[in-house]
PDB file of C-alpha atoms in Angstrom:
ATOM      1  CA  UNK A   1      58.966-205.948 -24.143  1.00  0.00           C
ATOM      2  CA  UNK A   2      57.386-207.832 -27.054  1.00  0.00           C
ATOM      3  CA  UNK A   3      57.237-206.003 -30.333  1.00  0.00           C
ATOM      4  CA  UNK A   4      55.122-206.348 -33.434  1.00  0.00           C
ATOM      5  CA  UNK A   5      58.063-208.423 -34.717  1.00  0.00           C
ATOM      6  CA  UNK A   6      56.416-211.442 -33.073  1.00  0.00           C
ATOM      7  CA  UNK A   7      53.654-211.525 -35.569  1.00  0.00           C
ATOM      8  CA  UNK A   8      54.308-211.439 -39.241  1.00  0.00           C
ATOM      9  CA  UNK A   9      51.307-210.711 -41.481  1.00  0.00           C
ATOM     10  CA  UNK A  10      49.849-213.653 -43.288  1.00  0.00           C
ATOM     11  CA  UNK A  11      51.885-214.726 -46.312  1.00  0.00           C
ATOM     12  CA  UNK A  12      54.657-212.185 -45.667  1.00  0.00           C
ATOM     13  CA  UNK A  13      58.197-213.405 -45.522  1.00  0.00           C
ATOM     14  CA  UNK A  14      60.056-212.374 -42.290  1.00  0.00           C
ATOM     15  CA  UNK A  15      62.382-209.269 -42.722  1.00  0.00           C
ATOM     16  CA  UNK A  16      65.765-209.065 -41.156  1.00  0.00           C
ATOM     17  CA  UNK A  17      64.677-206.777 -38.301  1.00  0.00           C
ATOM     18  CA  UNK A  18      61.902-209.192 -37.557  1.00  0.00           C
ATOM     19  CA  UNK A  19      64.012-212.327 -37.287  1.00  0.00           C
ATOM     20  CA  UNK A  20      66.808-210.418 -35.405  1.00  0.00           C
ATOM     21  CA  UNK A  21      64.264-209.413 -32.711  1.00  0.00           C
ATOM     22  CA  UNK A  22      63.043-213.052 -32.417  1.00  0.00           C
ATOM     23  CA  UNK A  23      66.600-214.531 -32.422  1.00  0.00           C
ATOM     24  CA  UNK A  24      67.709-212.259 -29.640  1.00  0.00           C
ATOM     25  CA  UNK A  25      65.038-213.685 -27.329  1.00  0.00           C
ATOM     26  CA  UNK A  26      65.061-217.310 -28.513  1.00  0.00           C
ATOM     27  CA  UNK A  27      66.273-219.701 -25.713  1.00  0.00           C
ATOM     28  CA  UNK A  28      69.591-221.491 -26.171  1.00  0.00           C
ATOM     29  CA  UNK A  29      68.095-224.957 -26.282  1.00  0.00           C
ATOM     30  CA  UNK A  30      65.763-224.017 -29.108  1.00  0.00           C
ATOM     31  CA  UNK A  31      68.592-222.472 -31.083  1.00  0.00           C
ATOM     32  CA  UNK A  32      70.834-225.579 -30.570  1.00  0.00           C
ATOM     33  CA  UNK A  33      68.121-228.056 -31.630  1.00  0.00           C
ATOM     34  CA  UNK A  34      67.205-226.079 -34.727  1.00  0.00           C
ATOM     35  CA  UNK A  35      70.742-225.338 -35.892  1.00  0.00           C
ATOM     36  CA  UNK A  36      72.432-228.575 -35.125  1.00  0.00           C
ATOM     37  CA  UNK A  37      72.696-229.736 -38.781  1.00  0.00           C
ATOM     38  CA  UNK A  38      73.904-226.235 -39.929  1.00  0.00           C
ATOM     39  CA  UNK A  39      76.846-226.014 -37.461  1.00  0.00           C
ATOM     40  CA  UNK A  40      79.265-228.220 -39.444  1.00  0.00           C
ATOM     41  CA  UNK A  41      81.978-225.728 -40.394  1.00  0.00           C
ATOM     42  CA  UNK A  42      83.637-223.281 -38.058  1.00  0.00           C
ATOM     43  CA  UNK A  43      82.676-219.636 -38.893  1.00  0.00           C
ATOM     44  CA  UNK A  44      85.067-216.980 -39.791  1.00  0.00           C
ATOM     45  CA  UNK A  45      84.906-214.524 -36.942  1.00  0.00           C
ATOM     46  CA  UNK A  46      84.578-210.825 -37.693  1.00  0.00           C
ATOM     47  CA  UNK A  47      83.993-210.081 -33.990  1.00  0.00           C
ATOM     48  CA  UNK A  48      84.410-212.842 -31.464  1.00  0.00           C
ATOM     49  CA  UNK A  49      81.584-213.086 -28.871  1.00  0.00           C
ATOM     50  CA  UNK A  50      82.174-210.405 -26.239  1.00  0.00           C
ATOM     51  CA  UNK A  51      80.128-209.429 -23.229  1.00  0.00           C
ATOM     52  CA  UNK A  52      79.560-205.850 -22.133  1.00  0.00           C
ATOM     53  CA  UNK A  53      77.070-203.529 -20.589  1.00  0.00           C
ATOM     54  CA  UNK A  54      74.375-201.373 -22.223  1.00  0.00           C
ATOM     55  CA  UNK A  55      72.330-198.605 -20.688  1.00  0.00           C
ATOM     56  CA  UNK A  56      68.585-199.212 -20.744  1.00  0.00           C
ATOM     57  CA  UNK A  57      66.223-196.290 -20.862  1.00  0.00           C
ATOM     58  CA  UNK A  58      62.671-196.123 -19.732  1.00  0.00           C
ATOM     59  CA  UNK A  59      59.773-193.647 -19.907  1.00  0.00           C
ATOM     60  CA  UNK A  60      57.394-192.705 -17.132  1.00  0.00           C
ATOM     61  CA  UNK A  61      53.964-193.837 -18.306  1.00  0.00           C
ATOM     62  CA  UNK A  62      55.378-194.580 -21.752  1.00  0.00           C
ATOM     63  CA  UNK A  63      54.790-190.969 -22.713  1.00  0.00           C
ATOM     64  CA  UNK A  64      57.062-188.992 -20.436  1.00  0.00           C
ATOM     65  CA  UNK A  65      60.675-188.101 -20.913  1.00  0.00           C
ATOM     66  CA  UNK A  66      63.310-190.754 -21.069  1.00  0.00           C
ATOM     67  CA  UNK A  67      65.379-191.670 -18.071  1.00  0.00           C
ATOM     68  CA  UNK A  68      68.263-194.044 -17.535  1.00  0.00           C
ATOM     69  CA  UNK A  69      66.801-197.100 -15.925  1.00  0.00           C
ATOM     70  CA  UNK A  70      69.975-199.181 -15.522  1.00  0.00           C
ATOM     71  CA  UNK A  71      72.528-201.343 -17.215  1.00  0.00           C
ATOM     72  CA  UNK A  72      72.119-204.751 -18.684  1.00  0.00           C
ATOM     73  CA  UNK A  73      74.638-207.362 -19.711  1.00  0.00           C
ATOM     74  CA  UNK A  74      74.711-207.993 -23.471  1.00  0.00           C
ATOM     75  CA  UNK A  75      76.778-210.388 -25.542  1.00  0.00           C
ATOM     76  CA  UNK A  76      77.411-209.559 -29.201  1.00  0.00           C
ATOM     77  CA  UNK A  77      79.278-211.175 -32.096  1.00  0.00           C
ATOM     78  CA  UNK A  78      79.612-211.005 -35.867  1.00  0.00           C
ATOM     79  CA  UNK A  79      80.583-213.929 -38.099  1.00  0.00           C
ATOM     80  CA  UNK A  80      80.725-215.017 -41.709  1.00  0.00           C
ATOM     81  CA  UNK A  81      79.862-218.659 -42.427  1.00  0.00           C
ATOM     82  CA  UNK A  82      82.281-220.574 -44.574  1.00  0.00           C
ATOM     83  CA  UNK A  83      80.811-221.086 -47.979  1.00  0.00           C
ATOM     84  CA  UNK A  84      80.219-224.590 -49.152  1.00  0.00           C
ATOM     85  CA  UNK A  85      82.625-225.743 -51.854  1.00  0.00           C
ATOM     86  CA  UNK A  86      79.778-226.514 -54.266  1.00  0.00           C
ATOM     87  CA  UNK A  87      78.269-223.082 -53.983  1.00  0.00           C
ATOM     88  CA  UNK A  88      77.616-221.456 -57.340  1.00  0.00           C
ATOM     89  CA  UNK A  89      77.845-217.728 -57.556  1.00  0.00           C
ATOM     90  CA  UNK A  90      77.111-215.101 -60.132  1.00  0.00           C
ATOM     91  CA  UNK A  91      80.509-213.562 -59.446  1.00  0.00           C
ATOM     92  CA  UNK A  92      83.363-213.522 -61.910  1.00  0.00           C
ATOM     93  CA  UNK A  93      85.473-216.733 -62.175  1.00  0.00           C
ATOM     94  CA  UNK A  94      88.225-216.739 -59.563  1.00  0.00           C
ATOM     95  CA  UNK A  95      86.374-214.284 -57.285  1.00  0.00           C
ATOM     96  CA  UNK A  96      86.195-215.388 -53.650  1.00  0.00           C
ATOM     97  CA  UNK A  97      82.927-217.015 -52.642  1.00  0.00           C
ATOM     98  CA  UNK A  98      81.399-214.922 -49.870  1.00  0.00           C
ATOM     99  CA  UNK A  99      78.421-215.640 -47.620  1.00  0.00           C
ATOM    100  CA  UNK A 100      76.312-213.191 -45.604  1.00  0.00           C
ATOM    101  CA  UNK A 101      77.505-211.677 -42.347  1.00  0.00           C
ATOM    102  CA  UNK A 102      75.569-212.868 -39.312  1.00  0.00           C
ATOM    103  CA  UNK A 103      75.239-210.500 -36.333  1.00  0.00           C
ATOM    104  CA  UNK A 104      73.658-211.022 -32.939  1.00  0.00           C
ATOM    105  CA  UNK A 105      73.089-209.110 -29.743  1.00  0.00           C
ATOM    106  CA  UNK A 106      71.580-211.181 -26.880  1.00  0.00           C
ATOM    107  CA  UNK A 107      70.851-210.328 -23.227  1.00  0.00           C
ATOM    108  CA  UNK A 108      73.099-212.154 -20.777  1.00  0.00           C
ATOM    109  CA  UNK A 109      76.555-213.674 -20.939  1.00  0.00           C
ATOM    110  CA  UNK A 110      75.917-216.660 -23.182  1.00  0.00           C
ATOM    111  CA  UNK A 111      78.628-216.676 -25.985  1.00  0.00           C
ATOM    112  CA  UNK A 112      77.048-219.849 -27.388  1.00  0.00           C
ATOM    113  CA  UNK A 113      73.624-218.211 -27.664  1.00  0.00           C
ATOM    114  CA  UNK A 114      75.139-215.166 -29.423  1.00  0.00           C
ATOM    115  CA  UNK A 115      77.076-217.448 -31.853  1.00  0.00           C
ATOM    116  CA  UNK A 116      73.958-219.452 -32.677  1.00  0.00           C
ATOM    117  CA  UNK A 117      71.814-216.397 -33.162  1.00  0.00           C
ATOM    118  CA  UNK A 118      74.492-214.864 -35.495  1.00  0.00           C
ATOM    119  CA  UNK A 119      74.638-218.196 -37.378  1.00  0.00           C
ATOM    120  CA  UNK A 120      70.918-218.175 -37.851  1.00  0.00           C
ATOM    121  CA  UNK A 121      70.984-214.599 -39.020  1.00  0.00           C
ATOM    122  CA  UNK A 122      73.566-215.486 -41.672  1.00  0.00           C
ATOM    123  CA  UNK A 123      71.578-218.581 -42.742  1.00  0.00           C
ATOM    124  CA  UNK A 124      68.414-216.577 -42.973  1.00  0.00           C
ATOM    125  CA  UNK A 125      70.041-214.104 -45.396  1.00  0.00           C
ATOM    126  CA  UNK A 126      70.992-216.963 -47.642  1.00  0.00           C
ATOM    127  CA  UNK A 127      68.034-217.840 -49.930  1.00  0.00           C
ATOM    128  CA  UNK A 128      69.166-221.485 -50.107  1.00  0.00           C
ATOM    129  CA  UNK A 129      68.709-221.880 -46.336  1.00  0.00           C
ATOM    130  CA  UNK A 130      65.971-219.394 -45.526  1.00  0.00           C
ATOM    131  CA  UNK A 131      62.909-221.564 -45.914  1.00  0.00           C
ATOM    132  CA  UNK A 132      64.371-224.403 -43.835  1.00  0.00           C
ATOM    133  CA  UNK A 133      65.579-222.113 -41.021  1.00  0.00           C
ATOM    134  CA  UNK A 134      62.187-220.314 -40.878  1.00  0.00           C
ATOM    135  CA  UNK A 135      60.360-223.636 -40.592  1.00  0.00           C
ATOM    136  CA  UNK A 136      62.842-225.202 -38.087  1.00  0.00           C
ATOM    137  CA  UNK A 137      63.698-222.200 -35.999  1.00  0.00           C
ATOM    138  CA  UNK A 138      61.643-219.076 -36.426  1.00  0.00           C
ATOM    139  CA  UNK A 139      58.231-220.705 -36.346  1.00  0.00           C
ATOM    140  CA  UNK A 140      58.883-222.644 -33.090  1.00  0.00           C
ATOM    141  CA  UNK A 141      60.618-219.642 -31.589  1.00  0.00           C
ATOM    142  CA  UNK A 142      57.679-217.429 -32.408  1.00  0.00           C
ATOM    143  CA  UNK A 143      55.361-219.970 -30.896  1.00  0.00           C
ATOM    144  CA  UNK A 144      57.503-220.279 -27.731  1.00  0.00           C
ATOM    145  CA  UNK A 145      57.556-216.474 -27.304  1.00  0.00           C
ATOM    146  CA  UNK A 146      53.794-216.334 -27.733  1.00  0.00           C
ATOM    147  CA  UNK A 147      53.352-218.954 -24.993  1.00  0.00           C
ATOM    148  CA  UNK A 148      55.593-216.971 -22.702  1.00  0.00           C
ATOM    149  CA  UNK A 149      53.601-213.816 -23.394  1.00  0.00           C
ATOM    150  CA  UNK A 150      50.335-215.640 -22.572  1.00  0.00           C
ATOM    151  CA  UNK A 151      51.800-216.994 -19.339  1.00  0.00           C
ATOM    152  CA  UNK A 152      52.960-213.476 -18.338  1.00  0.00           C
ATOM    153  CA  UNK A 153      49.599-212.019 -19.313  1.00  0.00           C
ATOM    154  CA  UNK A 154      47.670-214.685 -17.222  1.00  0.00           C
ATOM    155  CA  UNK A 155      49.944-214.009 -14.228  1.00  0.00           C
ATOM    156  CA  UNK A 156      49.358-210.280 -14.470  1.00  0.00           C
ATOM    157  CA  UNK A 157      45.659-210.734 -14.866  1.00  0.00           C
ATOM    158  CA  UNK A 158      45.546-212.847 -11.744  1.00  0.00           C
ATOM    159  CA  UNK A 159      46.744-209.833  -9.743  1.00  0.00           C
ATOM    160  CA  UNK A 160      44.228-207.405 -11.257  1.00  0.00           C
ATOM    161  CA  UNK A 161      42.202-205.496  -8.732  1.00  0.00           C
ATOM    162  CA  UNK A 162      38.762-204.128  -9.516  1.00  0.00           C
ATOM    163  CA  UNK A 163      38.313-200.753  -7.753  1.00  0.00           C
ATOM    164  CA  UNK A 164      34.849-199.355  -7.087  1.00  0.00           C
ATOM    165  CA  UNK A 165      34.315-195.673  -7.202  1.00  0.00           C
ATOM    166  CA  UNK A 166      32.602-193.906  -4.360  1.00  0.00           C
ATOM    167  CA  UNK A 167      29.720-192.998  -6.562  1.00  0.00           C
ATOM    168  CA  UNK A 168      29.061-196.554  -7.449  1.00  0.00           C
ATOM    169  CA  UNK A 169      29.219-197.608  -3.810  1.00  0.00           C
ATOM    170  CA  UNK A 170      26.898-194.818  -2.699  1.00  0.00           C
ATOM    171  CA  UNK A 171      24.246-195.976  -5.198  1.00  0.00           C
ATOM    172  CA  UNK A 172      24.304-199.588  -4.069  1.00  0.00           C
ATOM    173  CA  UNK A 173      22.219-200.687  -1.149  1.00  0.00           C
ATOM    174  CA  UNK A 174      24.175-201.868   1.876  1.00  0.00           C
ATOM    175  CA  UNK A 175      23.200-205.180   3.227  1.00  0.00           C
ATOM    176  CA  UNK A 176      24.327-204.052   6.766  1.00  0.00           C
ATOM    177  CA  UNK A 177      21.920-201.046   6.845  1.00  0.00           C
ATOM    178  CA  UNK A 178      18.935-203.021   5.477  1.00  0.00           C
ATOM    179  CA  UNK A 179      19.201-205.649   8.149  1.00  0.00           C
ATOM    180  CA  UNK A 180      18.929-203.205  11.094  1.00  0.00           C
TER     181      UNK A 180
END
């Protein structure tokens, strides 16, 4: 479930695939808190948030052939943030000011989460906002996902069963036979 996207190498800026993977799993409350100051203007919708189903595939033992595991609910959207009036561009005079397109796919039916993730994607593509959004959103989201992974790992380890082989048991002295 967790990919290598969760851990950037030291000193490497996050790439779009990395932050898209993190944003798709970031909880709504974390997105809202980090993006509150960036949500002033309404976006221009390229694709309004919409919910649908996607087929999920699995592999037996992670090496076998793929099989259809089931369907999951996914919400997607695409938007373009409105450019600030004081934005300076390298474009020709009179050319429209454009901003990056933000896209998001999130599990579930939350249109708000998809909109916020797409907004974060657009902001992360803009060099003027990238450092602030990385510090305010991606770093806490990465930490949150790491904690979730640790909790899941600890829960799984608590159910671990140690099996002894017959050969190991045959070599060990039985306390029941020695006492008789």
